Short mmCIF file of C-alpha atoms in Angstrom, two decimals:
data_model
loop_
_atom_site.label_atom_id
_atom_site.label_comp_id
_atom_site.label_asym_id
_atom_site.label_seq_id
_atom_site.Cartn_x
_atom_site.Cartn_y
_atom_site.Cartn_z
CA UNK A 1495 0.00 0.00 0.00
CA UNK A 1496 2.78 2.43 0.86
CA UNK A 1497 4.53 1.70 -2.45
CA UNK A 1498 1.27 2.21 -4.36
CA UNK A 1499 0.64 5.55 -2.63
CA UNK A 1500 4.22 6.67 -3.31
CA UNK A 1501 3.90 5.86 -7.02
CA UNK A 1502 0.48 7.51 -7.11
CA UNK A 1503 1.97 10.75 -5.77
CA UNK A 1504 4.96 10.56 -8.12
CA UNK A 1505 2.92 10.01 -11.29
CA UNK A 1506 0.41 12.73 -10.37
CA UNK A 1507 3.28 15.17 -9.71
CA UNK A 1508 4.76 14.40 -13.13
CA UNK A 1509 1.36 14.70 -14.84
CA UNK A 1510 0.61 18.06 -13.19
CA UNK A 1511 4.07 19.41 -14.07
CA UNK A 1512 3.69 18.45 -17.74
CA UNK A 1513 0.10 19.70 -17.66
CA UNK A 1514 1.16 23.16 -16.52
CA UNK A 1515 3.89 23.29 -19.15
CA UNK A 1516 1.48 22.24 -21.90
CA UNK A 1517 -1.29 24.67 -20.92
CA UNK A 1518 0.96 27.67 -20.32
CA UNK A 1519 3.06 27.18 -23.45
CA UNK A 1520 0.00 26.66 -25.64
CA UNK A 1521 -1.72 29.61 -23.96
CA UNK A 1522 1.23 31.91 -24.60
CA UNK A 1523 1.46 30.65 -28.17
CA UNK A 1524 -2.19 31.55 -28.82
CA UNK A 1525 -1.89 34.94 -27.12
CA UNK A 1526 1.34 36.26 -28.62
CA UNK A 1527 3.01 33.47 -30.58
CA UNK A 1528 6.24 31.76 -29.60
CA UNK A 1529 8.38 34.30 -31.46
CA UNK A 1530 7.41 37.79 -32.61
CA UNK A 1531 8.82 40.05 -35.30
CA UNK A 1532 8.28 43.69 -34.29
CA UNK A 1533 9.27 47.08 -35.74
CA UNK A 1534 12.43 48.50 -34.19
CA UNK A 1535 12.42 51.49 -31.84
CA UNK A 1536 8.66 51.94 -32.09
CA UNK A 1537 5.58 51.25 -30.02
CA UNK A 1538 3.42 48.61 -31.74
CA UNK A 1539 0.41 49.47 -29.57
CA UNK A 1540 -0.10 53.13 -30.51
CA UNK A 1541 -1.47 52.58 -34.00
CA UNK A 1542 1.42 54.49 -35.57
CA UNK A 1543 4.08 51.79 -35.97
CA UNK A 1544 3.68 49.25 -38.74
CA UNK A 1545 5.62 46.73 -40.76
CA UNK A 1546 4.95 44.76 -43.90
CA UNK A 1547 2.73 41.71 -43.60
CA UNK A 1548 4.81 40.00 -46.31
CA UNK A 1549 8.47 41.10 -46.12
CA UNK A 1550 10.87 39.75 -48.73
CA UNK A 1551 12.53 37.37 -46.25
CA UNK A 1552 9.26 35.75 -45.15
CA UNK A 1553 9.78 32.52 -47.21
CA UNK A 1554 13.18 32.01 -45.57
CA UNK A 1555 11.66 32.33 -42.10
CA UNK A 1556 8.92 29.86 -43.04
CA UNK A 1557 11.66 27.35 -43.94
CA UNK A 1558 13.35 27.59 -40.51
CA UNK A 1559 13.12 24.26 -38.71
CA UNK A 1560 10.39 24.29 -36.05
CA UNK A 1561 8.31 27.11 -37.57
CA UNK A 1562 4.72 25.92 -37.98
CA UNK A 1563 2.93 29.10 -39.08
CA UNK A 1564 3.32 32.86 -39.25
CA UNK A 1565 0.35 35.09 -38.46
CA UNK A 1566 0.05 38.84 -39.11
CA UNK A 1567 -1.51 40.79 -36.23
CA UNK A 1568 -2.46 44.36 -35.41
CA UNK A 1569 -2.28 45.71 -31.85
CA UNK A 1570 -4.04 48.78 -30.56
CA UNK A 1571 -4.49 49.95 -26.99
CA UNK A 1572 -8.01 51.07 -26.19
CA UNK A 1573 -10.53 51.86 -23.46
CA UNK A 1574 -13.78 49.91 -23.16
CA UNK A 1575 -16.86 51.54 -21.68
CA UNK A 1576 -20.16 50.00 -20.71
CA UNK A 1577 -22.84 51.36 -18.34
CA UNK A 1578 -20.45 53.75 -16.65
CA UNK A 1579 -17.71 51.11 -16.24
CA UNK A 1580 -14.46 51.75 -18.12
CA UNK A 1581 -11.35 49.64 -18.44
CA UNK A 1582 -8.14 49.73 -20.47
CA UNK A 1583 -7.59 46.76 -22.78
CA UNK A 1584 -5.39 45.68 -25.66
CA UNK A 1585 -7.16 45.04 -28.95
CA UNK A 1586 -5.55 42.35 -31.07
CA UNK A 1587 -6.53 42.05 -34.70
CA UNK A 1588 -6.21 38.56 -36.16
CA UNK A 1589 -7.32 36.96 -39.39
CA UNK A 1590 -10.92 35.80 -38.90
CA UNK A 1591 -13.00 34.43 -41.74
CA UNK A 1592 -16.14 33.63 -39.73
CA UNK A 1593 -16.62 36.87 -37.78
CA UNK A 1594 -18.88 39.72 -38.87
CA UNK A 1595 -17.52 43.25 -39.16
CA UNK A 1596 -16.61 44.75 -35.79
CA UNK A 1597 -17.26 41.49 -33.98
CA UNK A 1598 -14.99 40.86 -30.99
CA UNK A 1599 -14.23 38.13 -28.47
CA UNK A 1600 -13.62 39.42 -24.94
CA UNK A 1601 -11.94 37.73 -21.95
CA UNK A 1602 -14.06 36.46 -19.08
CA UNK A 1603 -12.55 38.95 -16.64
CA UNK A 1604 -13.58 41.91 -18.83
CA UNK A 1605 -17.08 40.45 -19.01
CA UNK A 1606 -17.18 40.41 -15.19
CA UNK A 1607 -15.91 43.99 -14.90
CA UNK A 1608 -18.17 45.56 -17.50
CA UNK A 1609 -21.12 43.17 -17.54
CA UNK A 1610 -20.78 42.60 -21.28
CA UNK A 1611 -22.10 39.30 -22.66
CA UNK A 1612 -22.40 37.89 -26.18
CA UNK A 1613 -24.88 39.92 -28.19
CA UNK A 1614 -24.10 43.23 -26.45
CA UNK A 1615 -22.64 46.28 -28.13
CA UNK A 1616 -19.32 47.48 -26.76
CA UNK A 1617 -18.13 51.07 -27.04
CA UNK A 1618 -14.36 51.55 -27.29
CA UNK A 1619 -12.15 54.65 -27.34
CA UNK A 1620 -8.76 54.84 -29.03
CA UNK A 1621 -6.43 57.68 -28.13
CA UNK A 1622 -3.99 59.01 -30.71
CA UNK A 1623 -3.65 62.28 -32.53
CA UNK A 1624 -7.38 62.43 -31.96
CA UNK A 1625 -9.79 60.23 -30.03
CA UNK A 1626 -11.58 57.64 -32.13
CA UNK A 1627 -14.77 55.92 -30.98
CA UNK A 1628 -15.94 52.58 -32.33
CA UNK A 1629 -18.90 50.33 -31.62
CA UNK A 1630 -18.11 46.61 -31.49
CA UNK A 1631 -20.40 43.60 -31.21
CA UNK A 1632 -19.50 41.08 -28.52
CA UNK A 1633 -19.55 37.71 -30.29
CA UNK A 1634 -18.10 35.49 -27.58
CA UNK A 1635 -16.40 35.37 -24.18
CA UNK A 1636 -13.24 33.29 -23.84
CA UNK A 1637 -11.24 32.01 -20.87
CA UNK A 1638 -7.85 33.70 -20.92
CA UNK A 1639 -4.77 31.98 -19.57
CA UNK A 1640 -3.70 35.14 -17.73
CA UNK A 1641 -6.74 37.14 -16.70
CA UNK A 1642 -5.24 39.88 -14.55
CA UNK A 1643 -6.94 43.28 -14.71
CA UNK A 1644 -3.84 44.78 -16.32
CA UNK A 1645 -3.56 42.19 -19.08
CA UNK A 1646 -6.88 41.90 -20.90
CA UNK A 1647 -6.82 41.14 -24.63
CA UNK A 1648 -9.83 41.69 -26.88
CA UNK A 1649 -9.71 39.78 -30.17
CA UNK A 1650 -10.99 41.64 -33.20
CA UNK A 1651 -10.79 41.28 -36.95
CA UNK A 1652 -7.46 42.15 -38.55
CA UNK A 1653 -9.14 44.25 -41.24
CA UNK A 1654 -11.19 46.21 -38.67
CA UNK A 1655 -8.07 47.34 -36.79
CA UNK A 1656 -6.24 48.07 -40.03
CA UNK A 1657 -9.06 50.44 -41.01
CA UNK A 1658 -9.02 51.92 -37.49
CA UNK A 1659 -5.31 52.74 -37.84
CA UNK A 1660 -5.73 54.01 -41.39
CA UNK A 1661 -3.57 51.22 -42.80
CA UNK A 1662 -3.93 49.15 -45.94
CA UNK A 1663 -4.04 45.35 -45.90
CA UNK A 1664 -0.26 45.06 -46.26
CA UNK A 1665 0.46 46.85 -42.95
CA UNK A 1666 0.50 45.08 -39.57
CA UNK A 1667 1.88 45.67 -36.09
CA UNK A 1668 3.82 42.41 -35.87
CA UNK A 1669 4.25 38.92 -37.24
CA UNK A 1670 3.63 36.15 -34.70
CA UNK A 1671 5.52 32.92 -35.31
CA UNK A 1672 3.99 29.73 -33.93
CA UNK A 1673 6.36 26.80 -33.43
CA UNK A 1674 5.73 23.07 -33.56
CA UNK A 1675 4.88 21.69 -30.08
CA UNK A 1676 8.21 19.81 -29.96
CA UNK A 1677 10.05 23.15 -30.19
CA UNK A 1678 8.12 24.93 -27.42
CA UNK A 1679 10.79 24.84 -24.74
CA UNK A 1680 12.98 27.61 -23.44
CA UNK A 1681 16.13 26.62 -25.31
CA UNK A 1682 14.46 26.06 -28.67
CA UNK A 1683 12.40 29.28 -28.45
CA UNK A 1684 15.47 31.40 -27.74
CA UNK A 1685 17.48 29.61 -30.46
CA UNK A 1686 14.78 30.04 -33.11
CA UNK A 1687 14.28 33.67 -32.04
CA UNK A 1688 17.97 34.36 -32.71
CA UNK A 1689 17.77 32.53 -36.04
CA UNK A 1690 14.68 34.45 -37.15
CA UNK A 1691 16.24 37.76 -36.08
CA UNK A 1692 19.41 36.97 -38.05
CA UNK A 1693 17.41 36.06 -41.17
CA UNK A 1694 15.36 39.26 -40.92
CA UNK A 1695 18.53 41.33 -40.53
CA UNK A 1696 20.69 39.62 -43.15
CA UNK A 1697 18.07 39.03 -45.85
CA UNK A 1698 15.93 42.18 -45.61
CA UNK A 1699 15.56 44.25 -48.73
CA UNK A 1700 15.66 48.01 -49.18
CA UNK A 1701 11.87 48.22 -48.94
CA UNK A 1702 11.68 46.19 -45.72
CA UNK A 1703 11.35 47.91 -42.36
CA UNK A 1704 13.98 47.16 -39.69
CA UNK A 1705 12.58 44.61 -37.25
CA UNK A 1706 13.72 42.56 -34.29
CA UNK A 1707 12.73 39.12 -33.00
CA UNK A 1708 11.47 38.53 -29.49
CA UNK A 1709 10.72 35.14 -27.91
CA UNK A 1710 7.98 34.35 -25.40
CA UNK A 1711 10.75 33.49 -22.92
CA UNK A 1712 12.06 37.07 -22.97
CA UNK A 1713 8.55 38.58 -22.83
CA UNK A 1714 7.27 36.39 -19.99
CA UNK A 1715 10.35 35.30 -18.00
CA UNK A 1716 8.32 35.04 -14.78
CA UNK A 1717 6.15 32.30 -16.27
CA UNK A 1718 9.11 30.17 -17.32
CA UNK A 1719 10.85 30.77 -13.98
CA UNK A 1720 7.66 29.56 -12.31
CA UNK A 1721 7.65 26.44 -14.49
CA UNK A 1722 11.27 25.81 -13.49
CA UNK A 1723 10.24 26.03 -9.85
CA UNK A 1724 7.49 23.47 -10.47
CA UNK A 1725 10.04 21.12 -12.04
CA UNK A 1726 12.26 21.47 -8.97
CA UNK A 1727 9.31 20.65 -6.71
CA UNK A 1728 8.48 17.60 -8.83
CA UNK A 1729 12.08 16.39 -8.60
CA UNK A 1730 11.96 16.81 -4.82
CA UNK A 1731 8.69 14.84 -4.66
CA UNK A 1732 10.13 12.04 -6.80
CA UNK A 1733 13.20 11.71 -4.58
CA UNK A 1734 11.15 11.93 -1.38
CA UNK A 1735 8.53 9.39 -2.47
CA UNK A 1736 11.20 6.98 -3.70
CA UNK A 1737 12.97 7.17 -0.34
CA UNK A 1738 9.69 6.74 1.55
CA UNK A 1739 8.73 3.70 -0.53
CA UNK A 1740 12.25 2.30 -0.21
CA UNK A 1741 12.39 2.54 3.57
CA UNK A 1742 8.88 1.13 3.90
CA UNK A 1743 10.02 -1.85 1.85
CA UNK A 1744 13.16 -2.13 3.99
CA UNK A 1745 11.01 -2.40 7.11
CA UNK A 1746 8.79 -4.95 5.37
CA UNK A 1747 11.76 -7.02 4.27
CA UNK A 1748 13.24 -6.94 7.76
CA UNK A 1749 9.97 -8.25 9.16
CA UNK A 1750 10.05 -11.11 6.64
CA UNK A 1751 13.65 -11.89 7.57
CA UNK A 1752 12.92 -11.87 11.32
CA UNK A 1753 9.93 -14.14 10.79
CA UNK A 1754 12.05 -16.62 8.82
CA UNK A 1755 15.25 -16.70 10.85
CA UNK A 1756 14.95 -20.45 11.42
CA UNK A 1757 14.28 -21.03 7.73
CA UNK A 1758 17.33 -18.97 6.80
CA UNK A 1759 19.45 -20.97 9.26
CA UNK A 1760 18.12 -24.26 7.85
CA UNK A 1761 18.87 -23.20 4.27
CA UNK A 1762 22.39 -22.15 5.24
CA UNK A 1763 22.97 -25.47 7.03
CA UNK A 1764 21.93 -27.26 3.83
CA UNK A 1765 24.62 -25.37 1.94
CA UNK A 1766 22.69 -22.48 0.41
CA UNK A 1767 24.81 -19.34 0.10
CA UNK A 1768 23.94 -15.93 1.52
CA UNK A 1769 23.61 -14.54 -2.02
CA UNK A 1770 21.16 -17.22 -3.05
CA UNK A 1771 19.04 -16.69 0.08
CA UNK A 1772 19.10 -12.92 -0.52
CA UNK A 1773 17.84 -13.49 -4.06
CA UNK A 1774 14.83 -15.36 -2.69
CA UNK A 1775 13.81 -12.50 -0.40
CA UNK A 1776 14.66 -9.82 -2.97
CA UNK A 1777 12.53 -11.62 -5.56
CA UNK A 1778 9.61 -11.66 -3.13
CA UNK A 1779 10.15 -7.96 -2.39
CA UNK A 1780 10.43 -7.12 -6.10
CA UNK A 1781 7.02 -8.71 -6.69
CA UNK A 1782 5.52 -6.52 -3.96
CA UNK A 1783 7.16 -3.39 -5.40
CA UNK A 1784 5.91 -4.20 -8.91
CA UNK A 1785 2.38 -4.76 -7.60
CA UNK A 1786 2.50 -1.45 -5.75
CA UNK A 1787 3.91 0.26 -8.85
CA UNK A 1788 1.14 -1.14 -11.04
CA UNK A 1789 -1.56 -0.15 -8.56
CA UNK A 1790 -0.11 3.35 -8.15
CA UNK A 1791 0.14 3.87 -11.92
CA UNK A 1792 -3.43 2.70 -12.48
CA UNK A 1793 -4.79 4.98 -9.74
CA UNK A 1794 -2.79 7.93 -11.12
CA UNK A 1795 -4.06 7.24 -14.65
CA UNK A 1796 -7.64 7.11 -13.36
CA UNK A 1797 -7.17 10.42 -11.55
CA UNK A 1798 -5.70 12.04 -14.66
CA UNK A 1799 -8.59 10.85 -16.83
CA UNK A 1800 -11.17 12.18 -14.35
CA UNK A 1801 -9.39 15.52 -13.88
CA UNK A 1802 -8.76 16.10 -17.59
CA UNK A 1803 -12.41 15.43 -18.47
CA UNK A 1804 -14.17 17.14 -15.54
CA UNK A 1805 -11.64 19.74 -14.25
CA UNK A 1806 -13.02 18.98 -10.82
CA UNK A 1807 -9.98 20.48 -9.05
CA UNK A 1808 -10.06 24.24 -9.63
CA UNK A 1809 -7.39 26.93 -9.23
CA UNK A 1810 -7.28 30.69 -8.94
CA UNK A 1811 -6.03 31.84 -12.36
CA UNK A 1812 -4.55 35.02 -10.87
CA UNK A 1813 -2.07 32.87 -8.95
CA UNK A 1814 -1.70 29.80 -11.16
CA UNK A 1815 -2.43 31.27 -14.65
CA UNK A 1816 -5.02 28.53 -15.31
CA UNK A 1817 -8.44 27.97 -13.76
CA UNK A 1818 -8.03 24.23 -13.12
CA UNK A 1819 -5.32 21.71 -12.27
CA UNK A 1820 -3.95 20.66 -15.66
CA UNK A 1821 -2.75 17.08 -16.12
CA UNK A 1822 -0.90 15.55 -19.03
CA UNK A 1823 0.70 12.11 -18.97
CA UNK A 1824 4.09 11.84 -20.63
CA UNK A 1825 4.52 8.07 -21.00
CA UNK A 1826 8.27 8.32 -21.54
CA UNK A 1827 8.75 10.31 -18.35
CA UNK A 1828 6.41 8.01 -16.39
CA UNK A 1829 8.28 4.89 -17.54
CA UNK A 1830 11.61 6.53 -16.70
CA UNK A 1831 10.39 7.48 -13.22
CA UNK A 1832 9.05 3.95 -12.66
CA UNK A 1833 12.30 2.34 -13.77
CA UNK A 1834 14.61 4.66 -11.78
CA UNK A 1835 12.54 4.49 -8.60
CA UNK A 1836 12.26 0.68 -8.87
CA UNK A 1837 16.04 0.41 -9.27
CA UNK A 1838 16.65 2.72 -6.29
CA UNK A 1839 14.20 0.79 -4.10
CA UNK A 1840 15.86 -2.53 -4.99
CA UNK A 1841 19.27 -1.07 -4.19
CA UNK A 1842 17.98 0.11 -0.81
CA UNK A 1843 16.68 -3.39 -0.16
CA UNK A 1844 20.24 -4.69 -0.27
CA UNK A 1845 20.75 -3.07 3.15
CA UNK A 1846 18.56 -5.49 5.14
CA UNK A 1847 20.04 -8.42 3.22
CA UNK A 1848 23.23 -7.86 5.21
CA UNK A 1849 21.27 -9.37 8.11
CA UNK A 1850 21.29 -12.76 6.34
CA UNK A 1851 25.08 -13.05 6.60
CA UNK A 1852 24.80 -12.62 10.37
CA UNK A 1853 22.42 -15.54 10.86
CA UNK A 1854 24.25 -18.45 12.53
CA UNK A 1855 22.69 -21.85 11.71
CA UNK A 1856 24.01 -23.30 14.99
CA UNK A 1857 21.89 -20.78 16.95
CA UNK A 1858 18.78 -20.70 14.81
CA UNK A 1859 18.29 -24.38 13.97
CA UNK A 1860 17.23 -26.55 16.92
CA UNK A 1861 17.05 -30.34 16.70
CA UNK A 1862 14.10 -31.70 18.63
#
């Protein structure tokens, strides 16, 4: 039972760690891409700074290993007002083929603040050389990964924001580069960001605006530091649970040895070596460990299935960036954890086997 509980905790810790990484990385990718190309020395949120949606070096960036897609976007800071409630937001224009003109998708937190729901009209103000006022239609409300009051993103149509800024269809605020899931780790993001920046610098033509590349790691370092802290906690849990399971098995093996002292003495008197006797008890212990491992893995898998389908365990997104406990089973990592912990437990079980060499057949075997 103790081994099963230890493996249950270990597998759940691994699943939660990978779940957080998957949700946060995918969330960041959908919000701002994994790598961004932005105009140099300008503010992309003021409606004045633009770059080409199709620079001459775009095909070379598309051919960079790990690049899945490149999306043009338009950013514009604005103020939303509804029934006396006002709040600053960031409008993000993306390519949308199924949204009517001036239709927007707002985050859940903005819906709570302003009371806006799908079907309502939303009045927005944009400050520049002069104040512009636009009426938008709320099409949907989405759950944002990071829903702090200072980081609310309203999704609008790319063409609507281009018209708002007075741009033609070839002008955008940035190009967001989405990477393949296998490349969404800190090292790969930074590496591809440097590669994309070098391509944009070396291959740009005379008509291309100067741009720079920025990775999600550099824009949100606190999120990746937090993920690193989770990984450290998971490692600590794995070590702790392995030690707990190992010492519980040591106590169990010692009990078996104490209960079979006379048997051990008899076997030694018949010529059986200490190593052979140890193998007998280690084999019995290994069967118990494997049963506990199997039970723990099955219980962890059941928990992960229930949590991933029902999201029954909830979280505060302001503290954890997601509204539920995410779980994702990485079978390679689970198998590695099972194998390493099993090996460590079996090594620990060699300690009580020293007791076998101290058993004296003359003292333990009595002839009646």
